[in-house]
Amino acid sequence: MTTPTRRRSTSRVAGIAVLLALALTATLTVAGCSDSEADPAGPLPTPSTTRSVTPAVDPAYETYVALGDSYTAAPLVPATDTSNGCLRSTNNYPSLVAAATPGTTLVDVSCSGADSASLIGVQKTGSGPQPPQFDALTTDTDLVTVGIGGNDFHLFGTLVGVCSKLRDSDPKGAPCKEHLSSGGSDRLTRALPQIRAHVTAIVEGIRNRAPKARVLVVGYPQILPATGTCPQLMPLATGDYAYARRILEGLADAVEQGAKAAHGEYVDLFPATAGHDMCADDPWINGQHTDTSRALAFHPFAAEQEKAAELV
């Protein structure tokens, strides 16, 4: 998730799909292969015909590359690497998955603030530029997880920054929805199909750089409740909760549809995190106050990362 003060040029975001397409074309030219030639899941095991067997343990993957934004990096879930500005936790879901898969080497390049363009271009952080996340992919990579899309078109940043600032103008109404919908359909809703296209292009790009890899697209958790409010944790106007919830559901759907359009496997966190939203009695998402020993504001706690690792 981006912070309210973090901004990118709109031209950079608008060109993501074009850049991804160009990068994909270049890879095809160099590698001489297409995603149709790769089986991301690998060969299926042959069942025994002579004896019963116990359920097989998931096979080890030699090289696991984790791509994504802060919902993958999990800033301040203890302990956090602060050396490069990406704020990656040593207990984020990629680390937990690798620890539970013997023989696997993890290459985690997830980075807080990343959007789809960060996979193919340099991302600037407070500690300096970070190389494109796709640089971590090789022909030897055999497992990839990617969680991306929430920072595209400033989606998270708008809900957290713009919407919270508008609350005081109409605490009981829906000032953010009205503001973003001026002139017709709101701009976050219009962004969702483009995020879907970004995810599709990303999965195709991964396949062409790591043709033998199994590719899992990890969705976003439930951040806000289906009903009710908690303005002390998420300072939205009462009527904007339903709007923000609709956008977040739309984001989860866009990521899922984008993954499936490219025949990627989708890890659905949305139903698995029901009852653990920011407002819940047992929240897995932090509210607006950073807890330096548990999680950055508006980001996952350790329990959410543990559930994500379990599902992966």
PDB file of N, CA, C and O in Angstrom, residues 1-4 6-8 13 69 71 113-115 148-164 176 180 186-196 220 223-224 234 236 243-255:
ATOM      1  N   MET A   1       0.846  -1.195   0.000  1.00  0.00           N
ATOM      2  CA  MET A   1       0.000   0.000   0.000  1.00  0.00           C
ATOM      3  C   MET A   1       0.876   1.238   0.000  1.00  0.00           C
ATOM      4  O   MET A   1       1.888   1.293   0.679  1.00  0.00           O
ATOM      5  N   THR A   2       0.529   2.234  -0.725  1.00  0.00           N
ATOM      6  CA  THR A   2       1.276   3.472  -0.717  1.00  0.00           C
ATOM      7  C   THR A   2       0.832   4.338   0.438  1.00  0.00           C
ATOM      8  O   THR A   2      -0.239   4.176   0.984  1.00  0.00           O
ATOM      9  N   THR A   3       1.670   5.271   0.815  1.00  0.00           N
ATOM     10  CA  THR A   3       1.286   6.241   1.822  1.00  0.00           C
ATOM     11  C   THR A   3       0.588   7.395   1.148  1.00  0.00           C
ATOM     12  O   THR A   3       0.724   7.618  -0.055  1.00  0.00           O
ATOM     13  N   PRO A   4      -0.197   8.215   1.910  1.00  0.00           N
ATOM     14  CA  PRO A   4      -0.908   9.319   1.280  1.00  0.00           C
ATOM     15  C   PRO A   4      -0.019  10.318   0.565  1.00  0.00           C
ATOM     16  O   PRO A   4      -0.454  10.998  -0.345  1.00  0.00           O
ATOM     17  N   ARG A   6       2.819   9.601  -1.080  1.00  0.00           N
ATOM     18  CA  ARG A   6       3.611   9.026  -2.161  1.00  0.00           C
ATOM     19  C   ARG A   6       2.857   9.192  -3.463  1.00  0.00           C
ATOM     20  O   ARG A   6       1.725   8.787  -3.589  1.00  0.00           O
ATOM     21  N   ARG A   7       3.487   9.796  -4.488  1.00  0.00           N
ATOM     22  CA  ARG A   7       2.821  10.020  -5.755  1.00  0.00           C
ATOM     23  C   ARG A   7       3.717   9.591  -6.903  1.00  0.00           C
ATOM     24  O   ARG A   7       4.919   9.633  -6.825  1.00  0.00           O
ATOM     25  N   ARG A   8       3.095   9.145  -8.009  1.00  0.00           N
ATOM     26  CA  ARG A   8       3.822   8.868  -9.239  1.00  0.00           C
ATOM     27  C   ARG A   8       3.169   9.672 -10.341  1.00  0.00           C
ATOM     28  O   ARG A   8       2.023  10.065 -10.262  1.00  0.00           O
ATOM     29  N   VAL A  13       2.102   5.440 -14.945  1.00  0.00           N
ATOM     30  CA  VAL A  13       1.134   4.385 -14.708  1.00  0.00           C
ATOM     31  C   VAL A  13       0.394   4.031 -15.979  1.00  0.00           C
ATOM     32  O   VAL A  13       0.168   2.869 -16.285  1.00  0.00           O
ATOM     33  N   ASP A  69       4.207  -6.169  -3.748  1.00  0.00           N
ATOM     34  CA  ASP A  69       4.209  -4.888  -3.045  1.00  0.00           C
ATOM     35  C   ASP A  69       4.276  -5.114  -1.540  1.00  0.00           C
ATOM     36  O   ASP A  69       4.715  -6.178  -1.077  1.00  0.00           O
ATOM     37  N   TYR A  71       2.031  -5.731   0.644  1.00  0.00           N
ATOM     38  CA  TYR A  71       1.229  -6.813   1.212  1.00  0.00           C
ATOM     39  C   TYR A  71       1.933  -8.156   1.057  1.00  0.00           C
ATOM     40  O   TYR A  71       1.509  -9.155   1.637  1.00  0.00           O
ATOM     41  N   GLY A 113       5.458  -0.244  -1.648  1.00  0.00           N
ATOM     42  CA  GLY A 113       5.241   0.829  -2.605  1.00  0.00           C
ATOM     43  C   GLY A 113       5.281   0.409  -4.047  1.00  0.00           C
ATOM     44  O   GLY A 113       5.022   1.214  -4.938  1.00  0.00           O
ATOM     45  N   ALA A 114       5.580  -0.863  -4.315  1.00  0.00           N
ATOM     46  CA  ALA A 114       5.689  -1.322  -5.702  1.00  0.00           C
ATOM     47  C   ALA A 114       4.330  -1.308  -6.391  1.00  0.00           C
ATOM     48  O   ALA A 114       3.297  -1.596  -5.781  1.00  0.00           O
ATOM     49  N   ASP A 115       4.345  -0.965  -7.677  1.00  0.00           N
ATOM     50  CA  ASP A 115       3.172  -1.145  -8.518  1.00  0.00           C
ATOM     51  C   ASP A 115       3.580  -2.021  -9.692  1.00  0.00           C
ATOM     52  O   ASP A 115       4.706  -2.533  -9.739  1.00  0.00           O
ATOM     53  N   ILE A 148       0.358  -8.073  -6.567  1.00  0.00           N
ATOM     54  CA  ILE A 148       0.540  -6.730  -7.122  1.00  0.00           C
ATOM     55  C   ILE A 148      -0.805  -6.174  -7.579  1.00  0.00           C
ATOM     56  O   ILE A 148      -1.754  -6.934  -7.799  1.00  0.00           O
ATOM     57  N   GLY A 149      -0.873  -4.869  -7.742  1.00  0.00           N
ATOM     58  CA  GLY A 149      -2.057  -4.219  -8.300  1.00  0.00           C
ATOM     59  C   GLY A 149      -2.651  -3.139  -7.419  1.00  0.00           C
ATOM     60  O   GLY A 149      -3.260  -2.196  -7.910  1.00  0.00           O
ATOM     61  N   GLY A 150      -2.510  -3.260  -6.113  1.00  0.00           N
ATOM     62  CA  GLY A 150      -3.150  -2.322  -5.203  1.00  0.00           C
ATOM     63  C   GLY A 150      -2.611  -0.911  -5.268  1.00  0.00           C
ATOM     64  O   GLY A 150      -3.317   0.044  -4.899  1.00  0.00           O
ATOM     65  N   ASN A 151      -1.374  -0.757  -5.718  1.00  0.00           N
ATOM     66  CA  ASN A 151      -0.795   0.582  -5.835  1.00  0.00           C
ATOM     67  C   ASN A 151      -0.953   1.170  -7.235  1.00  0.00           C
ATOM     68  O   ASN A 151      -0.635   2.342  -7.441  1.00  0.00           O
ATOM     69  N   ASP A 152      -1.423   0.373  -8.178  1.00  0.00           N
ATOM     70  CA  ASP A 152      -1.642   0.892  -9.533  1.00  0.00           C
ATOM     71  C   ASP A 152      -2.726   1.969  -9.497  1.00  0.00           C
ATOM     72  O   ASP A 152      -3.736   1.831  -8.797  1.00  0.00           O
ATOM     73  N   PHE A 153      -2.491   3.039 -10.236  1.00  0.00           N
ATOM     74  CA  PHE A 153      -3.431   4.157 -10.307  1.00  0.00           C
ATOM     75  C   PHE A 153      -3.722   4.750  -8.926  1.00  0.00           C
ATOM     76  O   PHE A 153      -4.802   5.294  -8.690  1.00  0.00           O
ATOM     77  N   HIS A 154      -2.767   4.609  -7.998  1.00  0.00           N
ATOM     78  CA  HIS A 154      -2.881   5.170  -6.649  1.00  0.00           C
ATOM     79  C   HIS A 154      -4.122   4.659  -5.925  1.00  0.00           C
ATOM     80  O   HIS A 154      -4.722   5.379  -5.113  1.00  0.00           O
ATOM     81  N   LEU A 155      -4.534   3.423  -6.196  1.00  0.00           N
ATOM     82  CA  LEU A 155      -5.789   2.931  -5.619  1.00  0.00           C
ATOM     83  C   LEU A 155      -5.735   2.936  -4.093  1.00  0.00           C
ATOM     84  O   LEU A 155      -6.589   3.549  -3.441  1.00  0.00           O
ATOM     85  N   PHE A 156      -4.762   2.247  -3.508  1.00  0.00           N
ATOM     86  CA  PHE A 156      -4.663   2.237  -2.047  1.00  0.00           C
ATOM     87  C   PHE A 156      -4.442   3.639  -1.490  1.00  0.00           C
ATOM     88  O   PHE A 156      -5.063   4.045  -0.514  1.00  0.00           O
ATOM     89  N   GLY A 157      -3.537   4.372  -2.115  1.00  0.00           N
ATOM     90  CA  GLY A 157      -3.209   5.703  -1.622  1.00  0.00           C
ATOM     91  C   GLY A 157      -4.402   6.640  -1.651  1.00  0.00           C
ATOM     92  O   GLY A 157      -4.546   7.507  -0.775  1.00  0.00           O
ATOM     93  N   THR A 158      -5.270   6.482  -2.648  1.00  0.00           N
ATOM     94  CA  THR A 158      -6.459   7.324  -2.728  1.00  0.00           C
ATOM     95  C   THR A 158      -7.433   7.001  -1.600  1.00  0.00           C
ATOM     96  O   THR A 158      -7.979   7.901  -0.947  1.00  0.00           O
ATOM     97  N   LEU A 159      -7.658   5.713  -1.349  1.00  0.00           N
ATOM     98  CA  LEU A 159      -8.581   5.335  -0.286  1.00  0.00           C
ATOM     99  C   LEU A 159      -8.081   5.781   1.087  1.00  0.00           C
ATOM    100  O   LEU A 159      -8.852   6.241   1.929  1.00  0.00           O
ATOM    101  N   VAL A 160      -6.787   5.661   1.295  1.00  0.00           N
ATOM    102  CA  VAL A 160      -6.222   6.026   2.594  1.00  0.00           C
ATOM    103  C   VAL A 160      -6.025   7.532   2.724  1.00  0.00           C
ATOM    104  O   VAL A 160      -6.339   8.123   3.764  1.00  0.00           O
ATOM    105  N   GLY A 161      -5.525   8.167   1.678  1.00  0.00           N
ATOM    106  CA  GLY A 161      -5.182   9.579   1.752  1.00  0.00           C
ATOM    107  C   GLY A 161      -6.326  10.511   1.399  1.00  0.00           C
ATOM    108  O   GLY A 161      -6.842  11.240   2.254  1.00  0.00           O
ATOM    109  N   VAL A 162      -6.773  10.457   0.163  1.00  0.00           N
ATOM    110  CA  VAL A 162      -7.823  11.369  -0.300  1.00  0.00           C
ATOM    111  C   VAL A 162      -9.109  11.166   0.474  1.00  0.00           C
ATOM    112  O   VAL A 162      -9.721  12.129   0.977  1.00  0.00           O
ATOM    113  N   CYS A 163      -9.553   9.930   0.606  1.00  0.00           N
ATOM    114  CA  CYS A 163     -10.843   9.671   1.243  1.00  0.00           C
ATOM    115  C   CYS A 163     -10.847  10.067   2.720  1.00  0.00           C
ATOM    116  O   CYS A 163     -11.837  10.604   3.218  1.00  0.00           O
ATOM    117  N   SER A 164      -9.757   9.796   3.410  1.00  0.00           N
ATOM    118  CA  SER A 164      -9.715  10.148   4.832  1.00  0.00           C
ATOM    119  C   SER A 164      -9.711  11.662   5.028  1.00  0.00           C
ATOM    120  O   SER A 164     -10.303  12.175   5.991  1.00  0.00           O
ATOM    121  N   CYS A 176     -16.047  11.076  -0.397  1.00  0.00           N
ATOM    122  CA  CYS A 176     -15.002  10.557  -1.285  1.00  0.00           C
ATOM    123  C   CYS A 176     -15.614   9.970  -2.547  1.00  0.00           C
ATOM    124  O   CYS A 176     -15.138  10.228  -3.652  1.00  0.00           O
ATOM    125  N   LEU A 180     -14.747  11.424  -6.259  1.00  0.00           N
ATOM    126  CA  LEU A 180     -14.122  10.600  -7.292  1.00  0.00           C
ATOM    127  C   LEU A 180     -15.065  10.304  -8.452  1.00  0.00           C
ATOM    128  O   LEU A 180     -14.610   9.873  -9.514  1.00  0.00           O
ATOM    129  N   ASP A 186     -16.658   6.682 -11.203  1.00  0.00           N
ATOM    130  CA  ASP A 186     -15.481   7.105 -10.440  1.00  0.00           C
ATOM    131  C   ASP A 186     -14.207   6.503 -11.025  1.00  0.00           C
ATOM    132  O   ASP A 186     -14.215   5.438 -11.639  1.00  0.00           O
ATOM    133  N   ARG A 187     -13.107   7.211 -10.801  1.00  0.00           N
ATOM    134  CA  ARG A 187     -11.852   6.845 -11.464  1.00  0.00           C
ATOM    135  C   ARG A 187     -11.251   5.552 -10.924  1.00  0.00           C
ATOM    136  O   ARG A 187     -10.521   4.860 -11.649  1.00  0.00           O
ATOM    137  N   LEU A 188     -11.530   5.178  -9.683  1.00  0.00           N
ATOM    138  CA  LEU A 188     -10.995   3.921  -9.170  1.00  0.00           C
ATOM    139  C   LEU A 188     -11.713   2.734  -9.815  1.00  0.00           C
ATOM    140  O   LEU A 188     -11.083   1.725 -10.139  1.00  0.00           O
ATOM    141  N   THR A 189     -13.016   2.866 -10.020  1.00  0.00           N
ATOM    142  CA  THR A 189     -13.740   1.810 -10.716  1.00  0.00           C
ATOM    143  C   THR A 189     -13.223   1.663 -12.143  1.00  0.00           C
ATOM    144  O   THR A 189     -13.051   0.552 -12.650  1.00  0.00           O
ATOM    145  N   ARG A 190     -12.931   2.784 -12.788  1.00  0.00           N
ATOM    146  CA  ARG A 190     -12.412   2.729 -14.155  1.00  0.00           C
ATOM    147  C   ARG A 190     -11.024   2.095 -14.211  1.00  0.00           C
ATOM    148  O   ARG A 190     -10.620   1.556 -15.249  1.00  0.00           O
ATOM    149  N   ALA A 191     -10.294   2.158 -13.115  1.00  0.00           N
ATOM    150  CA  ALA A 191      -8.937   1.598 -13.099  1.00  0.00           C
ATOM    151  C   ALA A 191      -8.928   0.080 -13.009  1.00  0.00           C
ATOM    152  O   ALA A 191      -7.946  -0.561 -13.417  1.00  0.00           O
ATOM    153  N   LEU A 192     -10.001  -0.516 -12.504  1.00  0.00           N
ATOM    154  CA  LEU A 192      -9.983  -1.951 -12.227  1.00  0.00           C
ATOM    155  C   LEU A 192      -9.740  -2.810 -13.469  1.00  0.00           C
ATOM    156  O   LEU A 192      -8.930  -3.749 -13.415  1.00  0.00           O
ATOM    157  N   PRO A 193     -10.383  -2.550 -14.601  1.00  0.00           N
ATOM    158  CA  PRO A 193     -10.079  -3.366 -15.790  1.00  0.00           C
ATOM    159  C   PRO A 193      -8.629  -3.234 -16.243  1.00  0.00           C
ATOM    160  O   PRO A 193      -8.049  -4.194 -16.773  1.00  0.00           O
ATOM    161  N   GLN A 194      -8.046  -2.057 -16.030  1.00  0.00           N
ATOM    162  CA  GLN A 194      -6.651  -1.870 -16.414  1.00  0.00           C
ATOM    163  C   GLN A 194      -5.718  -2.634 -15.475  1.00  0.00           C
ATOM    164  O   GLN A 194      -4.683  -3.172 -15.902  1.00  0.00           O
ATOM    165  N   ILE A 195      -6.066  -2.693 -14.193  1.00  0.00           N
ATOM    166  CA  ILE A 195      -5.279  -3.504 -13.254  1.00  0.00           C
ATOM    167  C   ILE A 195      -5.361  -4.974 -13.651  1.00  0.00           C
ATOM    168  O   ILE A 195      -4.356  -5.698 -13.621  1.00  0.00           O
ATOM    169  N   ARG A 196      -6.543  -5.419 -14.042  1.00  0.00           N
ATOM    170  CA  ARG A 196      -6.699  -6.793 -14.513  1.00  0.00           C
ATOM    171  C   ARG A 196      -5.764  -7.068 -15.685  1.00  0.00           C
ATOM    172  O   ARG A 196      -5.084  -8.107 -15.726  1.00  0.00           O
ATOM    173  N   TYR A 220      -5.455 -10.107  -2.453  1.00  0.00           N
ATOM    174  CA  TYR A 220      -5.446  -9.256  -1.266  1.00  0.00           C
ATOM    175  C   TYR A 220      -6.463  -9.751  -0.244  1.00  0.00           C
ATOM    176  O   TYR A 220      -7.481 -10.347  -0.605  1.00  0.00           O
ATOM    177  N   ILE A 223      -9.815  -6.030   3.912  1.00  0.00           N
ATOM    178  CA  ILE A 223      -9.272  -4.925   4.695  1.00  0.00           C
ATOM    179  C   ILE A 223     -10.364  -4.230   5.506  1.00  0.00           C
ATOM    180  O   ILE A 223     -10.148  -3.846   6.650  1.00  0.00           O
ATOM    181  N   LEU A 224     -11.548  -4.095   4.908  1.00  0.00           N
ATOM    182  CA  LEU A 224     -12.680  -3.441   5.562  1.00  0.00           C
ATOM    183  C   LEU A 224     -13.840  -4.415   5.702  1.00  0.00           C
ATOM    184  O   LEU A 224     -13.978  -5.348   4.903  1.00  0.00           O
ATOM    185  N   MET A 234      -9.875   3.412  10.575  1.00  0.00           N
ATOM    186  CA  MET A 234      -9.903   3.810   9.168  1.00  0.00           C
ATOM    187  C   MET A 234     -10.805   5.041   9.074  1.00  0.00           C
ATOM    188  O   MET A 234     -12.025   4.933   9.071  1.00  0.00           O
ATOM    189  N   LEU A 236     -12.782   7.053   7.552  1.00  0.00           N
ATOM    190  CA  LEU A 236     -13.630   7.338   6.410  1.00  0.00           C
ATOM    191  C   LEU A 236     -14.978   7.868   6.889  1.00  0.00           C
ATOM    192  O   LEU A 236     -15.430   7.549   7.998  1.00  0.00           O
ATOM    193  N   TYR A 243     -18.437   2.255  -0.242  1.00  0.00           N
ATOM    194  CA  TYR A 243     -17.729   2.551  -1.492  1.00  0.00           C
ATOM    195  C   TYR A 243     -16.330   1.927  -1.473  1.00  0.00           C
ATOM    196  O   TYR A 243     -15.924   1.246  -2.424  1.00  0.00           O
ATOM    197  N   ALA A 244     -15.594   2.140  -0.391  1.00  0.00           N
ATOM    198  CA  ALA A 244     -14.240   1.599  -0.300  1.00  0.00           C
ATOM    199  C   ALA A 244     -14.258   0.075  -0.326  1.00  0.00           C
ATOM    200  O   ALA A 244     -13.398  -0.560  -0.962  1.00  0.00           O
ATOM    201  N   ARG A 245     -15.232  -0.509   0.350  1.00  0.00           N
ATOM    202  CA  ARG A 245     -15.348  -1.967   0.338  1.00  0.00           C
ATOM    203  C   ARG A 245     -15.588  -2.470  -1.090  1.00  0.00           C
ATOM    204  O   ARG A 245     -15.000  -3.461  -1.521  1.00  0.00           O
ATOM    205  N   ARG A 246     -16.448  -1.778  -1.843  1.00  0.00           N
ATOM    206  CA  ARG A 246     -16.725  -2.178  -3.218  1.00  0.00           C
ATOM    207  C   ARG A 246     -15.469  -2.109  -4.076  1.00  0.00           C
ATOM    208  O   ARG A 246     -15.208  -3.000  -4.896  1.00  0.00           O
ATOM    209  N   ILE A 247     -14.672  -1.069  -3.884  1.00  0.00           N
ATOM    210  CA  ILE A 247     -13.434  -0.936  -4.657  1.00  0.00           C
ATOM    211  C   ILE A 247     -12.463  -2.052  -4.296  1.00  0.00           C
ATOM    212  O   ILE A 247     -11.813  -2.649  -5.179  1.00  0.00           O
ATOM    213  N   LEU A 248     -12.353  -2.377  -3.019  1.00  0.00           N
ATOM    214  CA  LEU A 248     -11.422  -3.426  -2.599  1.00  0.00           C
ATOM    215  C   LEU A 248     -11.876  -4.802  -3.079  1.00  0.00           C
ATOM    216  O   LEU A 248     -11.051  -5.639  -3.450  1.00  0.00           O
ATOM    217  N   GLU A 249     -13.188  -5.037  -3.085  1.00  0.00           N
ATOM    218  CA  GLU A 249     -13.691  -6.285  -3.667  1.00  0.00           C
ATOM    219  C   GLU A 249     -13.398  -6.326  -5.165  1.00  0.00           C
ATOM    220  O   GLU A 249     -13.023  -7.369  -5.709  1.00  0.00           O
ATOM    221  N   GLY A 250     -13.574  -5.182  -5.815  1.00  0.00           N
ATOM    222  CA  GLY A 250     -13.282  -5.103  -7.244  1.00  0.00           C
ATOM    223  C   GLY A 250     -11.814  -5.347  -7.536  1.00  0.00           C
ATOM    224  O   GLY A 250     -11.463  -5.968  -8.553  1.00  0.00           O
ATOM    225  N   LEU A 251     -10.934  -4.865  -6.652  1.00  0.00           N
ATOM    226  CA  LEU A 251      -9.504  -5.111  -6.814  1.00  0.00           C
ATOM    227  C   LEU A 251      -9.200  -6.603  -6.724  1.00  0.00           C
ATOM    228  O   LEU A 251      -8.458  -7.148  -7.552  1.00  0.00           O
ATOM    229  N   ALA A 252      -9.765  -7.263  -5.719  1.00  0.00           N
ATOM    230  CA  ALA A 252      -9.542  -8.704  -5.571  1.00  0.00           C
ATOM    231  C   ALA A 252     -10.030  -9.449  -6.811  1.00  0.00           C
ATOM    232  O   ALA A 252      -9.362 -10.363  -7.313  1.00  0.00           O
ATOM    233  N   ASP A 253     -11.184  -9.057  -7.324  1.00  0.00           N
ATOM    234  CA  ASP A 253     -11.714  -9.699  -8.528  1.00  0.00           C
ATOM    235  C   ASP A 253     -10.817  -9.437  -9.735  1.00  0.00           C
ATOM    236  O   ASP A 253     -10.589 -10.328 -10.564  1.00  0.00           O
ATOM    237  N   ALA A 254     -10.317  -8.207  -9.848  1.00  0.00           N
ATOM    238  CA  ALA A 254      -9.468  -7.856 -10.988  1.00  0.00           C
ATOM    239  C   ALA A 254      -8.181  -8.676 -10.987  1.00  0.00           C
ATOM    240  O   ALA A 254      -7.729  -9.162 -12.033  1.00  0.00           O
ATOM    241  N   VAL A 255      -7.581  -8.839  -9.813  1.00  0.00           N
ATOM    242  CA  VAL A 255      -6.353  -9.626  -9.713  1.00  0.00           C
ATOM    243  C   VAL A 255      -6.629 -11.086 -10.066  1.00  0.00           C
ATOM    244  O   VAL A 255      -5.864 -11.727 -10.801  1.00  0.00           O
TER     245      VAL A 255
END
